[in-house]
Amino acid sequence: MNNINLIYVPMNKLKTTTVGVYIHRELNKDDVSKNAILPYILKQGSSLAKTPEEFSKYLENLYGAALKAGVVKFGNDQVLRFEAETISDKYAPCGERLTNDLVRLILSVIFEPVTQDGGFLKSVVDIEKNNLKTRILSEMNDKRTYAMHRCIEEMCAGEAYAISANGTIDGIDKFDEKSLYDYYKEAIVSSVIDIYVCGDADTDSIRALIDDTVSGIDFKPAKITATELHTSDSDVKFTVDKMDVTQGKLSMGFRTGISPSDKDYFALMVFNSVFGAGAHSKLFNNVREKLSLAYYASSALVKPKGVMVVNAGIEFLNYQKAYDETLAQLEEIKSGNISDLEYNSSIQSIVNTLTSYSDLPEQLHNFMAGEKVYGTNYDIEHLKSEILKVTKDDICRVAQGIALDTVYFLKGKVEE
Amino acid sequence: MELLYKKSDATGEELYYGTHTSGLKIFIIPKKGYSNNYAIFGTRYGSVDSEFVVPGDKTVTKVPDGIAHYLEHKMFDQPDNSNVFDKFSKYGANANAFTSFNMTAYLFSATSNIEENVETLLDYVQSPYFTDETVSKEQGIIGQEIRMYADNGGWKVFFNLLNCLYHNHPVKKEIAGTVESISKITPELLYGCYNTFYNLSNMAIVIVGDVDPQKMVQTVCHNIKKSEPFSEDIKRVYAKDEPDTVVKPYIEQKLSVSTPLFMIGYKDTDTGYTGQKLLKKSIEIKILLQMLFGKSSAVYKQLYYSGLINQNFSTDYTMQPDYAFASIEGESKNPKEVYEAIKAQIERVQSEGLSEDDYNRIKKVLWGKHIRSQNDVDEIGTEFIQLQLMGIDYFDYYDVYSKITFDDVNNRFITFFENSRSALSVVNPVE
């Protein structure tokens, strides 16, 4: 037995084949930094390409195939993710079997790292520790995303989801090349590993490559960590950070009380679209177009946590105006003021996005991974048919249950 | 209108194309089996075009910086007060627009109702409507856009670099202008620019998706409003003699970032081409950038292992007929040391020569990139129109690429990479 699931989605119209590997780990304080560094260390050397230079040359010889490593979170599930893409074999000028060569490299990166004296190479771990520190610290560089993350961090304080997928600075000093390798050995046999292949591939030969690589490994039972909804009965929390910035970033976190497996999940998606997801939405048309307060004003769902966050970039002095208008627009929906245009555009917009996944392999496997983690496993067609059934009354009902939870404001050190 | 057809044997891509009597160039790229459709309607008009001679005029017209971008925002206001986004939303399309140095483009992607959406696209871009009230309303929104960019380290490090590389060329100016320059924009100025640059003979439309090319061309032609093509070109007044030299080799700014950001630029002085010549030059320089500074290069290894760069390290080449530059960007605790290493790499190769093995390997990478760019309807459509507006036929790629030799790349290296024509821009953290 092994924990590896191979999911093949034929997309013959494309000229490339994409491979997405998702290694599912539990998001928790003790392991987060180790999980966050592992993909980067694994990429630095494996049985097939022992040094970064060999690794790069290997990919260049596959017509510049790409292999990105990184880490993301879906609720309390922290995913070590590898995303690779090569031109499909039928476009290889000399008949090379590019997909197989790429899969071989990925498997060696995941299962056959370069080691020394029972650990990873110290030189590699030291460099990647520094790079991870830089990544954590540079979360503040993109103020728009940073403000949203800070809002969620304040909102979910004490819950696993408040932890950044990049890990923590403290956590980095708690392991070395040996203890990290011990952790890796345990993690690799006790994690659910999903491999998505989208494009034009020979699955039999990919499966054979996988079986060949893992035949000697003893896997342990593994499962994907569940995520709890964010709940709270305390008053609205307010947090302000100050930085040297010229534009303020307002981030408002709301509880929706709806999880992906809830029957109101579809209505929540449509609600979010009406409220703030796109140029048809209430936030765009009122905060931006009517009041000229912002260049962007939008809402987004953190689906597994039942959370919605509103983001806007505004003048510091317009804080109260933007805050009031956001809540006023929510009240509009609560009292049933949804125009036909807002309603139809929202449904169309979601259906359009879902339909477009069939051309976009990375988005598609990201979507499928999300559905798997949420435990819903909805396929695109089912989701579309449920979205089409949502009524204005459903949207209004969902809105009634939405409550402001946390307000975050990033402002300048000097008031204008 | 005569509809022409061609097919690339190397990639299998097909193209239907023609020029309408209005001067509008129409291109359809069919993508069998795709769900997504993409259309982009663009004009060769961007932030660099603040001084020009209207065809038929004798004098130069000078307009405020940032006006091309302002005009882009204002195209969404319609004479009947209708909302363009509403029309697109009704047909399930995602609509957007952008302004770059040399182009303004209006676009949508949609999985259904492609004809209705193409009609909407053509209609609103041909329906200018500017009043004092609508023009002044935009000051607040664009003012916030300008402020958003002012806090963006990646954006500032780029424009500061351009200010090191260029003495006079307007590419060094921010695309959205300044809060001050946009305050001078009036409906009259917007109409003046619109009537000059949105003449259909200065524009092109590209449609990519699983569409019937004949029907699509008919839809486009039916929705073209009466328009006379200019009989002469719009004269664009750029720099009065941009010198070959850089303005200064170093610039720095402080912003609230965690690690210093850097961008190194090499100014291209071999300019003035369009068409295949320009395409050939760009492929040669992209091969060189990968050979010299790519992940398998000696200097990358040296910098990565000494902790001077991290995974955010990349190279790019930006080109237009009248200006071009290569850039190398990343994050580093010591950007000056990175700059020295880059310059030393150039000097080393200047004395030791390029490796032909590296060349052969990296040339393959460029082919892979070209094929990969054809996966996505958005990507192929955008690249196609960008090249088209600088006089390059995307379908020439294979021909030009396959004829490039190691000697060509060597010669390009010798003329292009000159350390005295380079500069370093740094954004440092505030203390």
mmCIF file of N, CA, C and O in Angstrom, chain A residues 327-369:
data_model
loop_
_atom_site.group_PDB
_atom_site.id
_atom_site.type_symbol
_atom_site.label_atom_id
_atom_site.label_comp_id
_atom_site.label_asym_id
_atom_site.label_seq_id
_atom_site.Cartn_x
_atom_site.Cartn_y
_atom_site.Cartn_z
ATOM 1 N N LEU A 327 -20.166 48.600 5.580
ATOM 2 C CA LEU A 327 -21.250 48.048 6.394
ATOM 3 C C LEU A 327 -22.617 48.414 5.812
ATOM 4 O O LEU A 327 -23.561 47.612 5.848
ATOM 5 N N ALA A 328 -22.708 49.618 5.239
ATOM 6 C CA ALA A 328 -23.981 50.035 4.634
ATOM 7 C C ALA A 328 -24.346 49.116 3.475
ATOM 8 O O ALA A 328 -25.508 48.744 3.288
ATOM 9 N N GLN A 329 -23.324 48.722 2.681
ATOM 10 C CA GLN A 329 -23.602 47.835 1.543
ATOM 11 C C GLN A 329 -24.002 46.439 2.007
ATOM 12 O O GLN A 329 -24.839 45.780 1.386
ATOM 13 N N LEU A 330 -23.426 45.997 3.115
ATOM 14 C CA LEU A 330 -23.835 44.704 3.667
ATOM 15 C C LEU A 330 -25.301 44.779 4.113
ATOM 16 O O LEU A 330 -26.089 43.862 3.853
ATOM 17 N N GLU A 331 -25.660 45.896 4.754
ATOM 18 C CA GLU A 331 -27.048 46.091 5.185
ATOM 19 C C GLU A 331 -28.009 46.051 3.997
ATOM 20 O O GLU A 331 -29.117 45.505 4.086
ATOM 21 N N GLU A 332 -27.574 46.647 2.881
ATOM 22 C CA GLU A 332 -28.398 46.623 1.662
ATOM 23 C C GLU A 332 -28.776 45.184 1.302
ATOM 24 O O GLU A 332 -29.917 44.888 0.992
ATOM 25 N N ILE A 333 -27.780 44.316 1.304
ATOM 26 C CA ILE A 333 -28.058 42.918 0.923
ATOM 27 C C ILE A 333 -28.932 42.247 1.977
ATOM 28 O O ILE A 333 -29.862 41.520 1.660
ATOM 29 N N LYS A 334 -28.636 42.554 3.239
ATOM 30 C CA LYS A 334 -29.442 41.965 4.317
ATOM 31 C C LYS A 334 -30.911 42.335 4.164
ATOM 32 O O LYS A 334 -31.802 41.556 4.464
ATOM 33 N N SER A 335 -31.158 43.575 3.698
ATOM 34 C CA SER A 335 -32.560 43.968 3.563
ATOM 35 C C SER A 335 -33.106 43.639 2.173
ATOM 36 O O SER A 335 -34.167 44.120 1.787
ATOM 37 N N GLY A 336 -32.364 42.823 1.438
ATOM 38 C CA GLY A 336 -32.912 42.292 0.186
ATOM 39 C C GLY A 336 -32.735 43.175 -1.025
ATOM 40 O O GLY A 336 -33.305 42.902 -2.078
ATOM 41 N N ASN A 337 -31.958 44.242 -0.904
ATOM 42 C CA ASN A 337 -31.754 45.108 -2.068
ATOM 43 C C ASN A 337 -30.658 44.556 -2.977
ATOM 44 O O ASN A 337 -29.501 44.942 -2.896
ATOM 45 N N ILE A 338 -31.067 43.630 -3.823
ATOM 46 C CA ILE A 338 -30.142 43.038 -4.796
ATOM 47 C C ILE A 338 -30.785 43.224 -6.164
ATOM 48 O O ILE A 338 -31.902 42.745 -6.394
ATOM 49 N N SER A 339 -30.099 43.939 -7.056
ATOM 50 C CA SER A 339 -30.714 44.175 -8.369
ATOM 51 C C SER A 339 -30.583 42.915 -9.233
ATOM 52 O O SER A 339 -29.747 42.048 -8.961
ATOM 53 N N ASP A 340 -31.416 42.836 -10.271
ATOM 54 C CA ASP A 340 -31.325 41.696 -11.183
ATOM 55 C C ASP A 340 -29.938 41.626 -11.790
ATOM 56 O O ASP A 340 -29.373 40.547 -11.978
ATOM 57 N N LEU A 341 -29.400 42.812 -12.099
ATOM 58 C CA LEU A 341 -28.089 42.847 -12.727
ATOM 59 C C LEU A 341 -27.007 42.299 -11.793
ATOM 60 O O LEU A 341 -26.175 41.491 -12.186
ATOM 61 N N GLU A 342 -27.059 42.735 -10.536
ATOM 62 C CA GLU A 342 -26.071 42.239 -9.564
ATOM 63 C C GLU A 342 -26.193 40.724 -9.404
ATOM 64 O O GLU A 342 -25.197 39.991 -9.381
ATOM 65 N N TYR A 343 -27.425 40.276 -9.325
ATOM 66 C CA TYR A 343 -27.692 38.852 -9.125
ATOM 67 C C TYR A 343 -27.223 38.035 -10.332
ATOM 68 O O TYR A 343 -26.431 37.101 -10.201
ATOM 69 N N ASN A 344 -27.670 38.423 -11.525
ATOM 70 C CA ASN A 344 -27.308 37.660 -12.725
ATOM 71 C C ASN A 344 -25.803 37.712 -13.001
ATOM 72 O O ASN A 344 -25.192 36.698 -13.360
ATOM 73 N N SER A 345 -25.220 38.892 -12.831
ATOM 74 C CA SER A 345 -23.785 39.028 -13.110
ATOM 75 C C SER A 345 -22.964 38.160 -12.170
ATOM 76 O O SER A 345 -21.951 37.587 -12.560
ATOM 77 N N SER A 346 -23.405 38.072 -10.924
ATOM 78 C CA SER A 346 -22.653 37.286 -9.946
ATOM 79 C C SER A 346 -22.686 35.809 -10.317
ATOM 80 O O SER A 346 -21.654 35.124 -10.293
ATOM 81 N N ILE A 347 -23.870 35.323 -10.656
ATOM 82 C CA ILE A 347 -23.994 33.909 -11.043
ATOM 83 C C ILE A 347 -23.143 33.639 -12.293
ATOM 84 O O ILE A 347 -22.373 32.689 -12.342
ATOM 85 N N GLN A 348 -23.282 34.524 -13.284
ATOM 86 C CA GLN A 348 -22.530 34.360 -14.531
ATOM 87 C C GLN A 348 -21.028 34.371 -14.272
ATOM 88 O O GLN A 348 -20.281 33.605 -14.865
ATOM 89 N N SER A 349 -20.612 35.275 -13.418
ATOM 90 C CA SER A 349 -19.186 35.431 -13.155
ATOM 91 C C SER A 349 -18.598 34.161 -12.530
ATOM 92 O O SER A 349 -17.526 33.696 -12.918
ATOM 93 N N ILE A 350 -19.328 33.578 -11.575
ATOM 94 C CA ILE A 350 -18.821 32.347 -10.938
ATOM 95 C C ILE A 350 -18.824 31.195 -11.937
ATOM 96 O O ILE A 350 -17.848 30.437 -12.041
ATOM 97 N N VAL A 351 -19.901 31.081 -12.706
ATOM 98 C CA VAL A 351 -19.988 30.002 -13.694
ATOM 99 C C VAL A 351 -18.870 30.150 -14.733
ATOM 100 O O VAL A 351 -18.216 29.175 -15.124
ATOM 101 N N ASN A 352 -18.627 31.381 -15.146
ATOM 102 C CA ASN A 352 -17.553 31.662 -16.107
ATOM 103 C C ASN A 352 -16.195 31.215 -15.565
ATOM 104 O O ASN A 352 -15.416 30.551 -16.254
ATOM 105 N N THR A 353 -15.926 31.561 -14.320
ATOM 106 C CA THR A 353 -14.643 31.176 -13.715
ATOM 107 C C THR A 353 -14.519 29.654 -13.648
ATOM 108 O O THR A 353 -13.487 29.090 -14.014
ATOM 109 N N LEU A 354 -15.579 28.999 -13.196
ATOM 110 C CA LEU A 354 -15.530 27.536 -13.077
ATOM 111 C C LEU A 354 -15.325 26.887 -14.447
ATOM 112 O O LEU A 354 -14.539 25.948 -14.593
ATOM 113 N N THR A 355 -16.037 27.392 -15.461
ATOM 114 C CA THR A 355 -15.907 26.824 -16.805
ATOM 115 C C THR A 355 -14.489 26.994 -17.331
ATOM 116 O O THR A 355 -13.937 26.098 -17.972
ATOM 117 N N SER A 356 -13.881 28.141 -17.017
ATOM 118 C CA SER A 356 -12.559 28.427 -17.580
ATOM 119 C C SER A 356 -11.484 27.501 -17.019
ATOM 120 O O SER A 356 -10.430 27.346 -17.619
ATOM 121 N N TYR A 357 -11.739 26.851 -15.863
ATOM 122 C CA TYR A 357 -10.740 25.933 -15.312
ATOM 123 C C TYR A 357 -10.381 24.814 -16.290
ATOM 124 O O TYR A 357 -9.302 24.246 -16.219
ATOM 125 N N SER A 358 -11.284 24.501 -17.202
ATOM 126 C CA SER A 358 -10.993 23.384 -18.099
ATOM 127 C C SER A 358 -9.897 23.733 -19.106
ATOM 128 O O SER A 358 -9.425 22.853 -19.821
ATOM 129 N N ASP A 359 -9.483 25.004 -19.160
ATOM 130 C CA ASP A 359 -8.342 25.379 -20.005
ATOM 131 C C ASP A 359 -7.090 25.649 -19.169
ATOM 132 O O ASP A 359 -6.029 25.918 -19.726
ATOM 133 N N LEU A 360 -7.243 25.678 -17.850
ATOM 134 C CA LEU A 360 -6.173 26.199 -16.991
ATOM 135 C C LEU A 360 -5.731 25.130 -15.985
ATOM 136 O O LEU A 360 -6.300 25.024 -14.899
ATOM 137 N N PRO A 361 -4.718 24.345 -16.342
ATOM 138 C CA PRO A 361 -4.383 23.179 -15.524
ATOM 139 C C PRO A 361 -4.005 23.507 -14.075
ATOM 140 O O PRO A 361 -4.439 22.807 -13.159
ATOM 141 N N GLU A 362 -3.221 24.567 -13.867
ATOM 142 C CA GLU A 362 -2.810 24.851 -12.484
ATOM 143 C C GLU A 362 -4.002 25.219 -11.620
ATOM 144 O O GLU A 362 -4.138 24.752 -10.488
ATOM 145 N N GLN A 363 -4.866 26.082 -12.163
ATOM 146 C CA GLN A 363 -6.065 26.455 -11.420
ATOM 147 C C GLN A 363 -6.944 25.242 -11.171
ATOM 148 O O GLN A 363 -7.557 25.108 -10.129
ATOM 149 N N LEU A 364 -6.987 24.350 -12.159
ATOM 150 C CA LEU A 364 -7.835 23.175 -12.031
ATOM 151 C C LEU A 364 -7.355 22.272 -10.900
ATOM 152 O O LEU A 364 -8.149 21.855 -10.063
ATOM 153 N N HIS A 365 -6.060 21.966 -10.845
ATOM 154 C CA HIS A 365 -5.671 21.060 -9.754
ATOM 155 C C HIS A 365 -5.694 21.733 -8.398
ATOM 156 O O HIS A 365 -5.942 21.100 -7.388
ATOM 157 N N ASN A 366 -5.500 23.061 -8.407
ATOM 158 C CA ASN A 366 -5.662 23.796 -7.154
ATOM 159 C C ASN A 366 -7.117 23.713 -6.669
ATOM 160 O O ASN A 366 -7.386 23.482 -5.485
ATOM 161 N N PHE A 367 -8.049 23.857 -7.600
ATOM 162 C CA PHE A 367 -9.473 23.742 -7.280
ATOM 163 C C PHE A 367 -9.790 22.337 -6.748
ATOM 164 O O PHE A 367 -10.450 22.169 -5.723
ATOM 165 N N MET A 368 -9.282 21.326 -7.459
ATOM 166 C CA MET A 368 -9.580 19.942 -7.054
ATOM 167 C C MET A 368 -8.980 19.631 -5.681
ATOM 168 O O MET A 368 -9.601 18.950 -4.860
ATOM 169 N N ALA A 369 -7.776 20.151 -5.436
ATOM 170 C CA ALA A 369 -7.147 19.924 -4.135
ATOM 171 C C ALA A 369 -7.981 20.568 -3.033
ATOM 172 O O ALA A 369 -8.213 19.966 -1.976
#
